[in-house]
Amino acid sequence: MKRTHLKPAAFTLVEVLVAMAIFAAVLAALLMFTQSTLRFSSQNRQNSNILREVSEASDYMGSSIRRASQIYSELSINSKVCTLSGSDLPCFAIIVPDSTNNNGQIDRYLALVYRIEERTVLPSRLKNDDPWADEHTYIIREYRKILCETGDSNYPCGDERPNSISGAIPYFVLEGLSLDEDMKLTGTDLQVFVLEADGITLNFRLASKQRNEIIYAPSQGALELEVKQRN
């Protein structure tokens, strides 16, 4: 009896093309999912870093304000007006007992000035090149100067309210500050420094542009910290 050998059926060209199309679609979907996951992870990591910066800045300034013996909002700092009122960018100053002697007595007072400024005033070595941030965000600078210390003719000075401070050196910088309260940058001003009867309320919110999307931290409203003087 003669045996017949059946040829294995081969894929047709149409079947091969359909299989390739399905594989390409699955691969494209997998690639989009991976990219989306990486982008989401990167954005979350960046937002966490920004929120940490906001928290650290609030804690730092809050600690100084709690130690302040005086808070004042009208003075001249390095020949520039410093005020919490008017059309100028907000600015206020505090007098802080800075050190004590062996007897536990204060022997030096420090003047700390916190001023909101345009981002463009920062030297290029202190910031990334970001035209959007230059136009839409601000910085907070701390200016510091020893007001008086043991041996000065005007010591103690903790109860004085100087009309002007010259030669103050900038130290602390918070970058990326948003002064817009609305998510869509409609121009609703956010009051960053609010003077209270016995302290200052801080309202911090940072903004950045990531892949053509404006990201805020916190995403809703501002981080509010009400700081009371202890002295």
mmCIF file of N, CA, C and O in Angstrom, residues 170-213:
data_model
loop_
_atom_site.group_PDB
_atom_site.id
_atom_site.type_symbol
_atom_site.label_atom_id
_atom_site.label_comp_id
_atom_site.label_asym_id
_atom_site.label_seq_id
_atom_site.Cartn_x
_atom_site.Cartn_y
_atom_site.Cartn_z
ATOM 1 N N PRO A 170 23.160 88.418 51.169
ATOM 2 C CA PRO A 170 22.153 87.398 50.841
ATOM 3 C C PRO A 170 22.672 85.987 51.110
ATOM 4 O O PRO A 170 23.807 85.660 50.766
ATOM 5 N N TYR A 171 21.830 85.165 51.724
ATOM 6 C CA TYR A 171 22.205 83.781 52.045
ATOM 7 C C TYR A 171 21.223 82.788 51.438
ATOM 8 O O TYR A 171 21.489 82.192 50.415
ATOM 9 N N PHE A 172 20.099 82.653 52.092
ATOM 10 C CA PHE A 172 19.152 81.593 51.748
ATOM 11 C C PHE A 172 18.313 81.976 50.529
ATOM 12 O O PHE A 172 17.868 83.101 50.391
ATOM 13 N N VAL A 173 18.107 81.020 49.633
ATOM 14 C CA VAL A 173 17.298 81.255 48.446
ATOM 15 C C VAL A 173 16.305 80.109 48.274
ATOM 16 O O VAL A 173 16.692 78.942 48.303
ATOM 17 N N LEU A 174 15.028 80.459 48.122
ATOM 18 C CA LEU A 174 14.002 79.493 47.720
ATOM 19 C C LEU A 174 13.606 79.854 46.304
ATOM 20 O O LEU A 174 13.150 80.962 46.038
ATOM 21 N N GLU A 175 13.787 78.924 45.379
ATOM 22 C CA GLU A 175 13.531 79.199 43.971
ATOM 23 C C GLU A 175 12.222 78.565 43.520
ATOM 24 O O GLU A 175 11.774 77.565 44.065
ATOM 25 N N GLY A 176 11.587 79.179 42.502
ATOM 26 C CA GLY A 176 10.381 78.607 41.911
ATOM 27 C C GLY A 176 9.101 79.049 42.568
ATOM 28 O O GLY A 176 8.045 78.446 42.348
ATOM 29 N N LEU A 177 9.140 80.105 43.373
ATOM 30 C CA LEU A 177 7.957 80.563 44.104
ATOM 31 C C LEU A 177 6.899 81.094 43.143
ATOM 32 O O LEU A 177 7.187 81.878 42.240
ATOM 33 N N SER A 178 5.661 80.666 43.346
ATOM 34 C CA SER A 178 4.539 81.161 42.549
ATOM 35 C C SER A 178 3.761 82.188 43.364
ATOM 36 O O SER A 178 3.479 81.972 44.540
ATOM 37 N N LEU A 179 3.408 83.294 42.715
ATOM 38 C CA LEU A 179 2.563 84.299 43.366
ATOM 39 C C LEU A 179 1.143 84.243 42.849
ATOM 40 O O LEU A 179 0.336 85.118 43.138
ATOM 41 N N ASP A 180 0.833 83.204 42.067
ATOM 42 C CA ASP A 180 -0.502 83.047 41.501
ATOM 43 C C ASP A 180 -1.252 81.957 42.243
ATOM 44 O O ASP A 180 -0.794 80.817 42.325
ATOM 45 N N GLU A 181 -2.414 82.320 42.758
ATOM 46 C CA GLU A 181 -3.180 81.378 43.560
ATOM 47 C C GLU A 181 -3.973 80.413 42.702
ATOM 48 O O GLU A 181 -4.267 79.299 43.089
ATOM 49 N N ASP A 182 -4.349 80.851 41.501
ATOM 50 C CA ASP A 182 -5.180 80.018 40.639
ATOM 51 C C ASP A 182 -4.324 79.043 39.841
ATOM 52 O O ASP A 182 -3.210 79.354 39.433
ATOM 53 N N MET A 183 -4.841 77.836 39.604
ATOM 54 C CA MET A 183 -4.088 76.806 38.893
ATOM 55 C C MET A 183 -3.726 77.228 37.471
ATOM 56 O O MET A 183 -2.772 76.762 36.897
ATOM 57 N N LYS A 184 -4.512 78.128 36.855
ATOM 58 C CA LYS A 184 -4.296 78.476 35.457
ATOM 59 C C LYS A 184 -3.572 79.810 35.292
ATOM 60 O O LYS A 184 -3.628 80.418 34.233
ATOM 61 N N LEU A 185 -2.913 80.281 36.341
ATOM 62 C CA LEU A 185 -2.154 81.525 36.273
ATOM 63 C C LEU A 185 -3.019 82.684 35.788
ATOM 64 O O LEU A 185 -2.692 83.379 34.837
ATOM 65 N N THR A 186 -4.152 82.875 36.438
ATOM 66 C CA THR A 186 -5.060 83.942 36.018
ATOM 67 C C THR A 186 -4.662 85.288 36.600
ATOM 68 O O THR A 186 -5.242 86.307 36.260
ATOM 69 N N GLY A 187 -3.661 85.319 37.471
ATOM 70 C CA GLY A 187 -3.217 86.583 38.024
ATOM 71 C C GLY A 187 -3.752 86.864 39.410
ATOM 72 O O GLY A 187 -3.549 87.944 39.948
ATOM 73 N N THR A 188 -4.434 85.909 40.027
ATOM 74 C CA THR A 188 -4.890 86.086 41.404
ATOM 75 C C THR A 188 -3.685 85.980 42.327
ATOM 76 O O THR A 188 -3.073 84.939 42.433
ATOM 77 N N ASP A 189 -3.345 87.076 42.987
ATOM 78 C CA ASP A 189 -2.126 87.100 43.793
ATOM 79 C C ASP A 189 -2.262 86.270 45.060
ATOM 80 O O ASP A 189 -3.296 86.280 45.723
ATOM 81 N N LEU A 190 -1.192 85.564 45.379
ATOM 82 C CA LEU A 190 -1.109 84.789 46.608
ATOM 83 C C LEU A 190 -0.295 85.590 47.622
ATOM 84 O O LEU A 190 0.810 86.024 47.328
ATOM 85 N N GLN A 191 -0.849 85.823 48.803
ATOM 86 C CA GLN A 191 -0.127 86.533 49.853
ATOM 87 C C GLN A 191 0.834 85.563 50.530
ATOM 88 O O GLN A 191 0.430 84.715 51.311
ATOM 89 N N VAL A 192 2.107 85.706 50.221
ATOM 90 C CA VAL A 192 3.114 84.779 50.731
ATOM 91 C C VAL A 192 3.409 85.062 52.203
ATOM 92 O O VAL A 192 3.535 84.141 53.008
ATOM 93 N N PHE A 193 3.530 86.342 52.575
ATOM 94 C CA PHE A 193 3.797 86.747 53.960
ATOM 95 C C PHE A 193 2.593 87.528 54.481
ATOM 96 O O PHE A 193 2.237 88.559 53.914
ATOM 97 N N VAL A 194 1.991 87.037 55.534
ATOM 98 C CA VAL A 194 0.855 87.734 56.147
ATOM 99 C C VAL A 194 1.227 88.078 57.584
ATOM 100 O O VAL A 194 1.445 87.184 58.408
ATOM 101 N N LEU A 195 1.312 89.366 57.882
ATOM 102 C CA LEU A 195 1.688 89.816 59.216
ATOM 103 C C LEU A 195 0.522 89.646 60.182
ATOM 104 O O LEU A 195 -0.589 90.104 59.928
ATOM 105 N N GLU A 196 0.779 88.947 61.296
ATOM 106 C CA GLU A 196 -0.220 88.746 62.335
ATOM 107 C C GLU A 196 0.166 89.560 63.569
ATOM 108 O O GLU A 196 1.230 90.178 63.614
ATOM 109 N N ALA A 197 -0.710 89.555 64.581
ATOM 110 C CA ALA A 197 -0.447 90.328 65.796
ATOM 111 C C ALA A 197 0.791 89.820 66.525
ATOM 112 O O ALA A 197 1.531 90.597 67.138
ATOM 113 N N ASP A 198 1.041 88.523 66.473
ATOM 114 C CA ASP A 198 2.162 87.952 67.209
ATOM 115 C C ASP A 198 2.995 87.001 66.367
ATOM 116 O O ASP A 198 3.582 86.046 66.854
ATOM 117 N N GLY A 199 3.045 87.244 65.056
ATOM 118 C CA GLY A 199 3.846 86.379 64.209
ATOM 119 C C GLY A 199 3.604 86.636 62.731
ATOM 120 O O GLY A 199 3.129 87.694 62.328
ATOM 121 N N ILE A 200 3.929 85.648 61.930
ATOM 122 C CA ILE A 200 3.799 85.719 60.474
ATOM 123 C C ILE A 200 3.185 84.418 59.977
ATOM 124 O O ILE A 200 3.540 83.336 60.445
ATOM 125 N N THR A 201 2.254 84.520 59.024
ATOM 126 C CA THR A 201 1.755 83.332 58.341
ATOM 127 C C THR A 201 2.442 83.237 56.984
ATOM 128 O O THR A 201 2.453 84.193 56.213
ATOM 129 N N LEU A 202 3.037 82.079 56.725
ATOM 130 C CA LEU A 202 3.743 81.834 55.467
ATOM 131 C C LEU A 202 2.866 80.996 54.539
ATOM 132 O O LEU A 202 2.285 79.998 54.966
ATOM 133 N N ASN A 203 2.760 81.394 53.288
ATOM 134 C CA ASN A 203 2.004 80.648 52.285
ATOM 135 C C ASN A 203 2.923 80.381 51.093
ATOM 136 O O ASN A 203 3.183 81.282 50.296
ATOM 137 N N PHE A 204 3.403 79.153 50.990
ATOM 138 C CA PHE A 204 4.376 78.807 49.946
ATOM 139 C C PHE A 204 3.747 77.889 48.909
ATOM 140 O O PHE A 204 3.079 76.904 49.243
ATOM 141 N N ARG A 205 4.025 78.212 47.645
ATOM 142 C CA ARG A 205 3.613 77.354 46.543
ATOM 143 C C ARG A 205 4.626 77.517 45.415
ATOM 144 O O ARG A 205 4.929 78.634 45.012
ATOM 145 N N LEU A 206 5.156 76.400 44.934
ATOM 146 C CA LEU A 206 6.139 76.456 43.860
ATOM 147 C C LEU A 206 5.504 76.029 42.538
ATOM 148 O O LEU A 206 4.531 75.267 42.512
ATOM 149 N N ALA A 207 6.066 76.544 41.458
ATOM 150 C CA ALA A 207 5.570 76.205 40.123
ATOM 151 C C ALA A 207 6.750 75.878 39.220
ATOM 152 O O ALA A 207 7.822 76.473 39.327
ATOM 153 N N SER A 208 6.533 74.925 38.317
ATOM 154 C CA SER A 208 7.547 74.577 37.325
ATOM 155 C C SER A 208 6.850 74.086 36.070
ATOM 156 O O SER A 208 5.696 73.650 36.111
ATOM 157 N N LYS A 209 7.555 74.163 34.961
ATOM 158 C CA LYS A 209 6.987 73.699 33.695
ATOM 159 C C LYS A 209 7.712 72.431 33.281
ATOM 160 O O LYS A 209 8.927 72.441 33.056
ATOM 161 N N GLN A 210 6.964 71.350 33.182
ATOM 162 C CA GLN A 210 7.527 70.049 32.846
ATOM 163 C C GLN A 210 6.823 69.505 31.614
ATOM 164 O O GLN A 210 5.615 69.267 31.648
ATOM 165 N N ARG A 211 7.579 69.337 30.514
ATOM 166 C CA ARG A 211 7.014 68.806 29.261
ATOM 167 C C ARG A 211 5.751 69.570 28.862
ATOM 168 O O ARG A 211 4.689 68.983 28.630
ATOM 169 N N ASN A 212 5.873 70.889 28.815
ATOM 170 C CA ASN A 212 4.792 71.784 28.389
ATOM 171 C C ASN A 212 3.579 71.769 29.311
ATOM 172 O O ASN A 212 2.512 72.242 28.945
ATOM 173 N N GLU A 213 3.746 71.244 30.517
ATOM 174 C CA GLU A 213 2.666 71.243 31.507
ATOM 175 C C GLU A 213 3.132 71.961 32.765
ATOM 176 O O GLU A 213 4.231 71.724 33.259
#
